[in-house]
């Protein structure tokens, strides 16, 4: 094969081993603590032996974020705008204790928040299902993906502790200086007040991402808010989704044989529990935050939840939904063995490699990603897994440390026919 033919077939000869070629690099965002340790091991044991891995590397480890004044986080997000696909390791969001622990110059903002603000995306969280670990809800057969609006509402609120009796008014002044005033409450004594907002632009981006992701995943899209009580605020979300669906997506949905379904959030929670899964559930920021933790726990474990940020312009950033697993890291630093579950981080890599393969028309890269996912699940289904899963597994199971589990996956992978 000449070089061009080799690139086209996605294969490259490296000694005795055919390595899978990539055309465009992934944006690689390294992170912190236990997940940073796993990150290297996953690359070393499961990716580099098989793929001629091309990445543009950004070190989002807290120390390097501090050294660069957090510029590295901004650079990595901008690289994602340019290259289209990123894979991110979990990172520390500093609090006062971290500022002291790492001697930080500043309490840097959440990297995920910074990246989301630049990509303007929606976060989709999907559980990884494996035979032998049953969801708490026995009729759930397929994953339920949560699409969480990642801007505004209570996360960008203005709060006020009302000290005593007085008048509260909602006031908006337009650019011509005209005021609109709405009475909130005549306080008879102390209380609390909160101002929330969202923007049409952000809600519209959210809606576009949800409709596009549903078409990509070929799954029904559900959306729910509390529009019966919040007749202007929540109702506006409902209207924007409906108008966009009717004007832009209805025909494509019908062609794909999927549907868009709006219902009140109270009704949605009841239907979700009674469903067999296999759909995308779009939610406002707070609802999505809470419901994704509920769904992850009910499906088994946070360590089995993947997350992808999809921008309205079609950029993708894949990561695990869990954090840096600090408690395990401190044990690791003391030289103790840890059994940290790498599945969600492996699936972040396979999600990103598969997407890169799709965009660059490299079927071999997509096939590799799918094969590695199958090898990971098969290893667990054969009774070899990390400690957290042993507790949930229905059957004979052997608890392995993280490294032995990765070796077991590699063994399964090497034993599979391609
Ligand atoms: P966490 O890292 O998700 O861990 C919480 C607990 O969940 C762990 O102590 C562990 O329980 C269990 N767990 C989570 N992932 C696991 C895995 N892969 N394998 C086995 N067990 C797992 O959350 P956290 O302790 O609240 O946060 C730690 C740091 O992560 C914080 O600095 C936070 O800022 C950061 N964080 C980052 C992200 C992100 O980058 N996306 C998200 C959340 C949190 P046991 O100890 O009982 O085994
Ligand atoms: Mg949460």
mmCIF file of N, CA, C and O in Angstrom, residues 158-168 184-194:
data_model
loop_
_atom_site.group_PDB
_atom_site.id
_atom_site.type_symbol
_atom_site.label_atom_id
_atom_site.label_comp_id
_atom_site.label_asym_id
_atom_site.label_seq_id
_atom_site.Cartn_x
_atom_site.Cartn_y
_atom_site.Cartn_z
ATOM 1 N N UNK A 158 -29.437 36.428 41.135
ATOM 2 C CA UNK A 158 -29.072 37.513 42.035
ATOM 3 C C UNK A 158 -29.949 37.320 43.266
ATOM 4 O O UNK A 158 -31.178 37.209 43.131
ATOM 5 N N UNK A 159 -29.315 37.215 44.425
ATOM 6 C CA UNK A 159 -30.089 36.889 45.626
ATOM 7 C C UNK A 159 -29.984 38.017 46.647
ATOM 8 O O UNK A 159 -28.972 38.714 46.695
ATOM 9 N N UNK A 160 -31.011 38.133 47.438
ATOM 10 C CA UNK A 160 -31.040 39.209 48.420
ATOM 11 C C UNK A 160 -31.748 38.730 49.681
ATOM 12 O O UNK A 160 -32.812 38.113 49.602
ATOM 13 N N UNK A 161 -31.123 39.005 50.831
ATOM 14 C CA UNK A 161 -31.736 38.675 52.119
ATOM 15 C C UNK A 161 -32.515 39.909 52.557
ATOM 16 O O UNK A 161 -31.910 40.961 52.829
ATOM 17 N N UNK A 162 -33.831 39.784 52.551
ATOM 18 C CA UNK A 162 -34.678 40.924 52.919
ATOM 19 C C UNK A 162 -34.605 41.109 54.441
ATOM 20 O O UNK A 162 -34.941 40.194 55.189
ATOM 21 N N UNK A 163 -34.169 42.284 54.874
ATOM 22 C CA UNK A 163 -33.929 42.442 56.315
ATOM 23 C C UNK A 163 -35.203 42.635 57.145
ATOM 24 O O UNK A 163 -35.245 42.269 58.315
ATOM 25 N N UNK A 164 -36.242 43.228 56.542
ATOM 26 C CA UNK A 164 -37.452 43.499 57.318
ATOM 27 C C UNK A 164 -38.546 44.025 56.414
ATOM 28 O O UNK A 164 -38.429 43.935 55.181
ATOM 29 N N UNK A 165 -39.608 44.567 56.962
ATOM 30 C CA UNK A 165 -40.746 45.020 56.152
ATOM 31 C C UNK A 165 -40.325 45.964 55.030
ATOM 32 O O UNK A 165 -39.393 46.762 55.192
ATOM 33 N N UNK A 166 -41.020 45.848 53.887
ATOM 34 C CA UNK A 166 -40.721 46.720 52.743
ATOM 35 C C UNK A 166 -41.353 46.171 51.480
ATOM 36 O O UNK A 166 -41.997 45.122 51.491
ATOM 37 N N UNK A 167 -41.114 46.892 50.391
ATOM 38 C CA UNK A 167 -41.767 46.579 49.116
ATOM 39 C C UNK A 167 -40.740 45.963 48.155
ATOM 40 O O UNK A 167 -39.673 46.554 47.951
ATOM 41 N N UNK A 168 -41.042 44.825 47.557
ATOM 42 C CA UNK A 168 -40.169 44.243 46.526
ATOM 43 C C UNK A 168 -40.836 44.407 45.169
ATOM 44 O O UNK A 168 -42.010 44.089 44.999
ATOM 45 N N UNK A 184 -43.724 42.447 43.423
ATOM 46 C CA UNK A 184 -43.448 41.062 43.832
ATOM 47 C C UNK A 184 -44.180 40.766 45.141
ATOM 48 O O UNK A 184 -45.046 39.915 45.191
ATOM 49 N N UNK A 185 -43.814 41.512 46.175
ATOM 50 C CA UNK A 185 -44.462 41.281 47.477
ATOM 51 C C UNK A 185 -44.233 42.479 48.394
ATOM 52 O O UNK A 185 -43.189 43.120 48.354
ATOM 53 N N UNK A 186 -45.245 42.763 49.190
ATOM 54 C CA UNK A 186 -45.075 43.728 50.284
ATOM 55 C C UNK A 186 -44.664 42.878 51.487
ATOM 56 O O UNK A 186 -45.464 42.126 52.041
ATOM 57 N N UNK A 187 -43.382 42.904 51.826
ATOM 58 C CA UNK A 187 -42.882 42.104 52.957
ATOM 59 C C UNK A 187 -43.369 42.692 54.280
ATOM 60 O O UNK A 187 -43.216 43.886 54.507
ATOM 61 N N UNK A 188 -43.904 41.825 55.139
ATOM 62 C CA UNK A 188 -44.334 42.281 56.465
ATOM 63 C C UNK A 188 -43.226 42.075 57.483
ATOM 64 O O UNK A 188 -43.274 42.592 58.594
ATOM 65 N N UNK A 189 -42.248 41.264 57.087
ATOM 66 C CA UNK A 189 -41.113 40.987 57.967
ATOM 67 C C UNK A 189 -39.964 40.494 57.116
ATOM 68 O O UNK A 189 -40.033 40.549 55.888
ATOM 69 N N UNK A 190 -38.882 39.988 57.724
ATOM 70 C CA UNK A 190 -37.721 39.535 56.956
ATOM 71 C C UNK A 190 -38.062 38.363 56.028
ATOM 72 O O UNK A 190 -39.037 37.652 56.264
ATOM 73 N N UNK A 191 -37.239 38.198 55.003
ATOM 74 C CA UNK A 191 -37.462 37.115 54.039
ATOM 75 C C UNK A 191 -36.307 37.014 53.064
ATOM 76 O O UNK A 191 -35.190 37.464 53.372
ATOM 77 N N UNK A 192 -36.553 36.457 51.911
ATOM 78 C CA UNK A 192 -35.524 36.294 50.887
ATOM 79 C C UNK A 192 -36.089 36.620 49.512
ATOM 80 O O UNK A 192 -37.285 36.457 49.265
ATOM 81 N N UNK A 193 -35.198 37.030 48.590
ATOM 82 C CA UNK A 193 -35.589 37.410 47.230
ATOM 83 C C UNK A 193 -34.567 36.844 46.255
ATOM 84 O O UNK A 193 -33.379 36.764 46.578
ATOM 85 N N UNK A 194 -34.997 36.521 45.043
ATOM 86 C CA UNK A 194 -34.080 35.984 44.043
ATOM 87 C C UNK A 194 -34.490 36.452 42.649
ATOM 88 O O UNK A 194 -35.668 36.399 42.307
#
